[in-house]
Amino acid sequence: MSVDVRDTIKIEKNGDGITWLYLNRPEKRNAMNPTMHLEMVQALDELEVDDETEILVLTGSGSAFCAGQDLKEFFREQDGKPKERLKVGRASQEWRLRKLKSFPKITIAMVNGWCCGGGFTPLVACDFAIAAEEAQFSLSEVNWGILPGGLVTKVIADSVRYRDALYYILTAENFDGKRAKEIGLVNFTAPLDKLRDDTVAFAQRLLQKNPVVLRAAKEAYRAVRTMDYEQAEDYLSAKSDELKLRDPERGREKGMHEFLDTKAYRPALAPYPR
Ligand code: COA
């Protein structure tokens, strides 16, 4: 096991392909300050080409997943400093949205506690989200005099049912993990004391599948969402051809061979044996 502790984040690896990336300011409920944004950009750059990292789990230390932007260090202390704001503002969006959304390996947000405001952006940007039943979600912005900015409103619009999205944006009412599942914000929940085990079990299922195929499948899904049918048909055809060339495992041939010739597995029941 290796643990790499930096100023505001922590990276843990156990030799099983799963890398745990912690927002690590538990005393501040993992509120995101400028240092954290810069460290996260750096960490994601490193991990996307790290051979030990096959699946990335983003989570928080202590009782919170992420209490959103740090109101003191990210907001108040940057007010009236346009150059500093530009730099940390760009870093903030860079890792929470672009780097996570285009991360070449599978990403899972494991919501262990409070998730507030700006914490929704990395949550939605991850491929999967698993929450503790006891976790608390809060779109708190209107309670302190702003609207959910910095793309929070947009990621909510993309992930949560219409009426529920408006309800929580306008009331800032808290909701728990079970409710997050009902409204489409997370894939599934677990009691807090089983959260890590259930996340590992889920990650292990994904580790059995061809990672190059998973990458192409998620890139394709994200891309076609804004295309019309003709564009999507053309794109998916080209993407499929690209995958055949890019896949060192030759998964397509192997998958057909193991099913049709050796009868080693059934695709509707399991991935081909790797
Ligand atoms: N920005 C800056 N500091 C924050 C913070 C944030 N978003 N969230 C928590 N903290 C700090 C608190 O100021 C406190 O610091 P202190 O010990 O120096 O006083 C420390 O973290 C612990 O917070 P506290 O409120 O005592 O913890 P709690 O467990 O009782 O409550 C929350 C947790 C998340 C309910 C509460 O901290 C909160 O409402 N935070 C703001 C969340 C928010 O609105 N985020 C949106 C930002 S976009």
Coordinates of C-alpha atoms and ligand atoms in Angstrom, one line a residue:
M1 CA 0.0 0.0 0.0
S2 CA 1.2 3.5 -0.8
V3 CA -0.1 6.8 0.6
D4 CA 0.9 10.1 -1.0
V5 CA -0.2 13.0 1.2
R6 CA 0.0 16.5 -0.2
D7 CA -1.2 19.8 1.3
T8 CA -4.9 19.3 0.5
I9 CA -5.3 15.9 -1.1
K10 CA -4.2 12.3 -0.5
I11 CA -3.6 9.5 -3.0
E12 CA -3.8 5.9 -1.8
K13 CA -3.0 2.7 -3.8
N14 CA -3.3 -0.9 -2.7
G15 CA -1.8 -2.7 -5.7
D16 CA -5.3 -3.8 -6.9
G17 CA -5.7 -1.3 -9.7
I18 CA -8.0 1.0 -7.7
T19 CA -6.6 4.4 -6.8
W20 CA -8.3 6.4 -4.0
L21 CA -8.0 10.1 -4.5
Y22 CA -9.1 12.0 -1.3
L23 CA -10.1 15.6 -0.9
N24 CA -8.1 15.9 2.3
R25 CA -9.1 19.0 4.4
P26 CA -11.4 17.2 6.8
E27 CA -11.2 20.0 9.4
K28 CA -12.7 22.3 6.7
R29 CA -15.1 19.6 5.4
N30 CA -13.0 19.3 2.3
A31 CA -14.0 22.7 1.1
M32 CA -12.0 23.4 -2.1
N33 CA -9.4 26.2 -1.7
P34 CA -7.0 27.4 -4.4
T35 CA -4.3 25.0 -3.4
M36 CA -6.6 22.1 -3.7
H37 CA -7.6 23.1 -7.2
L38 CA -4.0 23.3 -8.3
E39 CA -3.1 20.0 -6.6
M40 CA -6.1 18.3 -8.3
V41 CA -5.1 19.4 -11.8
Q42 CA -1.6 18.0 -11.1
A43 CA -2.8 14.8 -9.6
L44 CA -5.2 14.0 -12.4
D45 CA -2.5 14.7 -14.9
E46 CA -0.3 12.2 -13.1
L47 CA -2.9 9.5 -12.6
E48 CA -4.2 9.4 -16.1
V49 CA -0.9 8.0 -17.3
D50 CA -0.2 6.0 -14.1
D51 CA 0.0 2.3 -14.9
E52 CA -1.1 1.3 -11.4
T53 CA -4.3 3.3 -11.7
E54 CA -7.0 1.4 -13.6
I55 CA -10.0 2.8 -11.7
L56 CA -10.1 6.1 -9.9
V57 CA -12.3 6.6 -6.8
L58 CA -12.8 10.2 -5.8
T59 CA -13.8 10.7 -2.2
G60 CA -13.4 12.8 0.9
S61 CA -11.6 12.5 4.2
G62 CA -13.6 12.6 7.4
S63 CA -17.2 13.4 7.6
A64 CA -17.6 15.2 4.2
F65 CA -17.2 14.4 0.6
C66 CA -16.8 18.1 -0.3
A67 CA -18.4 21.2 1.3
G68 CA -18.1 23.1 -2.0
Q69 CA -15.9 26.0 -2.7
D70 CA -14.0 27.5 0.2
L71 CA -16.0 30.6 1.0
K72 CA -13.1 32.3 2.6
E73 CA -10.1 31.3 0.5
F74 CA -11.8 30.7 -2.9
F75 CA -14.3 33.5 -2.8
R76 CA -13.7 36.3 -0.3
E77 CA -9.9 36.3 -0.5
Q78 CA -10.0 36.3 -4.3
D79 CA -12.5 39.2 -4.6
G80 CA -10.9 42.2 -6.2
K81 CA -7.9 40.1 -7.5
P82 CA -8.8 39.4 -11.1
K83 CA -5.5 37.7 -12.0
E84 CA -5.5 35.3 -9.1
R85 CA -9.2 34.6 -9.6
L86 CA -8.6 33.8 -13.3
K87 CA -5.8 31.4 -12.4
V88 CA -7.7 29.5 -9.7
G89 CA -11.0 29.8 -11.5
R90 CA -9.6 28.0 -14.5
A91 CA -7.9 25.3 -12.4
S92 CA -11.1 24.8 -10.5
Q93 CA -13.1 24.1 -13.7
E94 CA -10.3 22.3 -15.3
W95 CA -10.1 19.4 -12.9
R96 CA -13.7 19.3 -11.7
L97 CA -15.2 19.1 -15.2
R98 CA -12.9 18.7 -18.1
K99 CA -10.2 16.5 -16.6
L100 CA -12.6 14.2 -14.8
K101 CA -15.0 14.0 -17.8
S102 CA -12.3 13.1 -20.2
F103 CA -10.3 10.9 -17.8
P104 CA -9.2 7.9 -19.8
K105 CA -9.9 5.4 -17.0
I106 CA -13.2 4.7 -15.1
T107 CA -14.0 7.2 -12.4
I108 CA -16.2 6.7 -9.4
A109 CA -17.3 9.4 -7.0
M110 CA -17.8 7.8 -3.5
V111 CA -19.9 10.3 -1.5
N112 CA -19.1 9.6 2.1
G113 CA -20.8 12.6 3.7
W114 CA -21.6 16.2 3.0
C115 CA -21.7 17.2 -0.7
C116 CA -22.4 20.9 -1.1
G117 CA -22.5 23.5 -3.9
G118 CA -19.4 23.3 -6.0
G119 CA -18.9 19.7 -4.9
F120 CA -21.7 18.6 -7.2
T121 CA -19.5 19.3 -10.3
P122 CA -16.9 16.6 -9.7
L123 CA -19.6 14.3 -8.5
V124 CA -21.5 14.6 -11.8
A125 CA -18.3 14.6 -13.9
C126 CA -17.3 11.1 -12.6
D127 CA -18.6 8.2 -14.6
F128 CA -20.3 6.7 -11.6
A129 CA -21.5 8.0 -8.2
I130 CA -22.1 5.8 -5.1
A131 CA -23.3 7.5 -2.0
A132 CA -23.7 6.6 1.6
E133 CA -27.3 6.4 2.6
E134 CA -26.4 8.9 5.4
A135 CA -24.6 11.3 3.0
Q136 CA -26.2 14.8 2.9
F137 CA -26.5 16.8 -0.3
S138 CA -27.0 20.5 -0.3
L139 CA -27.4 23.0 -3.1
S140 CA -26.9 25.7 -0.5
E141 CA -26.1 28.6 -2.8
V142 CA -29.4 30.5 -2.5
N143 CA -29.1 30.3 1.3
W144 CA -26.0 32.5 1.1
G145 CA -27.1 34.9 -1.6
I146 CA -25.8 33.5 -4.9
L147 CA -27.1 31.1 -7.6
P148 CA -25.4 27.7 -8.2
G149 CA -22.8 29.1 -10.5
G150 CA -19.4 27.7 -11.8
L151 CA -21.4 25.1 -13.8
V152 CA -23.3 23.6 -10.8
T153 CA -26.7 24.5 -12.3
K154 CA -25.6 23.0 -15.6
V155 CA -24.4 19.7 -14.1
I156 CA -27.6 19.4 -12.1
A157 CA -29.6 20.0 -15.3
D158 CA -27.7 17.2 -16.9
S159 CA -28.1 14.7 -14.2
V160 CA -31.3 15.3 -12.1
R161 CA -34.9 15.1 -13.1
Y162 CA -36.4 18.6 -14.1
R163 CA -38.8 19.2 -11.2
D164 CA -36.4 17.8 -8.6
A165 CA -33.5 20.0 -10.0
L166 CA -35.5 23.2 -9.7
Y167 CA -36.9 22.2 -6.3
Y168 CA -33.5 21.7 -4.8
I169 CA -31.9 24.7 -6.5
L170 CA -34.6 27.0 -5.2
T171 CA -35.2 25.6 -1.8
A172 CA -31.6 24.6 -0.9
E173 CA -33.2 21.8 1.1
N174 CA -30.8 19.0 2.1
F175 CA -31.4 15.5 0.9
D176 CA -29.8 12.2 1.8
G177 CA -28.2 9.4 -0.3
K178 CA -31.4 7.5 -0.8
R179 CA -33.1 10.6 -2.2
A180 CA -30.0 11.3 -4.4
K181 CA -30.6 7.8 -5.9
E182 CA -34.3 8.5 -6.5
I183 CA -33.7 11.7 -8.4
G184 CA -30.9 10.2 -10.6
L185 CA -27.9 11.9 -9.0
V186 CA -26.1 8.7 -7.9
N187 CA -26.1 5.1 -9.2
F188 CA -26.6 3.3 -5.9
T189 CA -26.2 3.7 -2.2
A190 CA -24.8 1.7 0.7
P191 CA -24.9 2.1 4.4
L192 CA -21.8 4.2 5.4
D193 CA -20.1 1.3 7.1
K194 CA -20.4 -0.8 3.9
L195 CA -19.7 2.1 1.4
R196 CA -16.0 1.3 0.8
D197 CA -16.5 -2.4 0.5
D198 CA -19.4 -2.0 -2.0
T199 CA -17.4 0.5 -4.0
V200 CA -14.5 -1.9 -4.2
A201 CA -16.8 -4.8 -5.2
F202 CA -18.3 -2.6 -8.0
A203 CA -14.8 -1.5 -9.1
Q204 CA -13.7 -5.1 -9.2
R205 CA -16.5 -6.0 -11.6
L206 CA -15.4 -3.2 -13.9
L207 CA -11.7 -4.4 -13.7
Q208 CA -12.8 -7.7 -15.4
K209 CA -13.7 -5.8 -18.6
N210 CA -11.4 -4.5 -21.4
P211 CA -10.3 -1.0 -20.3
V212 CA -9.8 0.3 -23.8
V213 CA -13.4 -0.7 -24.7
L214 CA -14.7 1.0 -21.5
R215 CA -12.9 4.2 -22.4
A216 CA -14.2 4.2 -26.0
A217 CA -17.7 3.4 -24.8
K218 CA -17.8 6.3 -22.3
E219 CA -16.3 8.7 -24.8
A220 CA -18.9 7.7 -27.3
Y221 CA -21.8 8.1 -24.9
R222 CA -20.7 11.6 -23.8
A223 CA -20.1 12.7 -27.4
V224 CA -23.4 11.5 -28.9
R225 CA -25.6 13.2 -26.3
T226 CA -25.4 16.5 -28.2
M227 CA -25.5 15.1 -31.7
D228 CA -28.4 14.5 -34.0
Y229 CA -29.1 10.9 -35.3
E230 CA -27.2 11.3 -38.5
Q231 CA -24.1 12.7 -36.8
A232 CA -24.3 10.0 -34.1
E233 CA -24.5 7.2 -36.6
D234 CA -21.5 8.5 -38.5
Y235 CA -19.5 9.2 -35.3
L236 CA -20.2 5.8 -33.8
S237 CA -19.2 4.0 -36.9
A238 CA -15.9 5.9 -37.0
K239 CA -15.4 5.4 -33.3
S240 CA -16.0 1.7 -33.6
D241 CA -13.4 1.4 -36.3
E242 CA -11.0 3.4 -34.3
L243 CA -11.5 1.1 -31.3
K244 CA -10.7 -2.0 -33.4
L245 CA -7.4 -0.4 -34.3
R246 CA -6.6 1.0 -30.8
D247 CA -7.4 -2.1 -28.8
P248 CA -4.3 -4.1 -28.0
E249 CA -6.4 -7.0 -26.7
R250 CA -8.3 -7.4 -29.9
G251 CA -11.4 -7.7 -27.7
R252 CA -13.9 -7.9 -30.6
E253 CA -12.2 -11.0 -32.1
K254 CA -11.5 -12.5 -28.7
G255 CA -15.1 -11.9 -27.5
M256 CA -16.5 -13.6 -30.6
H257 CA -14.0 -16.5 -30.5
E258 CA -14.6 -17.3 -26.8
F259 CA -18.4 -17.3 -27.3
L260 CA -18.7 -18.9 -30.8
D261 CA -15.8 -21.3 -30.9
T262 CA -14.7 -22.2 -27.4
K263 CA -18.1 -21.5 -25.8
A264 CA -16.2 -20.2 -22.7
Y265 CA -18.7 -17.6 -21.6
R266 CA -22.0 -15.9 -22.6
P267 CA -21.7 -12.1 -23.4
A268 CA -25.1 -11.4 -21.8
L269 CA -24.0 -12.9 -18.6
A270 CA -20.3 -11.9 -18.2
P271 CA -17.3 -10.3 -20.0
Y272 CA -15.1 -12.6 -22.0
P273 CA -12.3 -14.2 -19.9
R274 CA -9.2 -11.9 -20.1
Ligands
COA1 N1 -15.9 27.2 3.0 C1 -15.1 27.6 3.9 N2 -15.0 27.0 5.1 C2 -15.9 25.9 5.3 C3 -16.8 25.5 4.3 C4 -16.8 26.2 3.1 N3 -17.5 25.8 2.1 N4 -17.5 24.5 4.8 C5 -17.0 24.2 6.1 N5 -16.0 25.1 6.4 C6 -15.3 25.3 7.6 C7 -16.1 26.0 8.7 O1 -16.0 27.4 8.5 C8 -15.4 25.4 9.9 O2 -14.2 26.1 10.1 P1 -13.6 26.6 11.5 O3 -13.4 25.2 12.3 O4 -12.3 27.3 11.3 O5 -14.7 27.4 12.1 C9 -15.0 24.0 9.5 O6 -15.0 24.0 8.1 C10 -16.0 23.0 10.0 O7 -17.3 23.4 9.6 P2 -18.6 23.3 10.5 O8 -19.6 24.2 9.9 O9 -18.3 23.6 11.9 O10 -18.9 21.8 10.3 P3 -20.3 21.0 10.5 O11 -20.0 19.5 10.3 O12 -21.1 21.4 11.7 O13 -21.2 21.4 9.2 C11 -21.6 21.8 6.8 C12 -20.8 21.0 7.9 C13 -21.1 21.3 5.5 C14 -23.1 21.6 7.0 C15 -21.2 23.3 7.0 O14 -19.8 23.5 7.3 C16 -21.6 24.2 5.9 O15 -22.8 24.6 5.7 N6 -20.6 24.6 5.0 C17 -20.9 25.4 3.9 C18 -21.3 24.6 2.7 C19 -21.7 25.4 1.5 O16 -22.6 26.1 1.5 N7 -20.9 25.2 0.5 C20 -21.2 25.8 -0.8 C21 -20.0 26.5 -1.3 S1 -20.1 26.6 -3.1

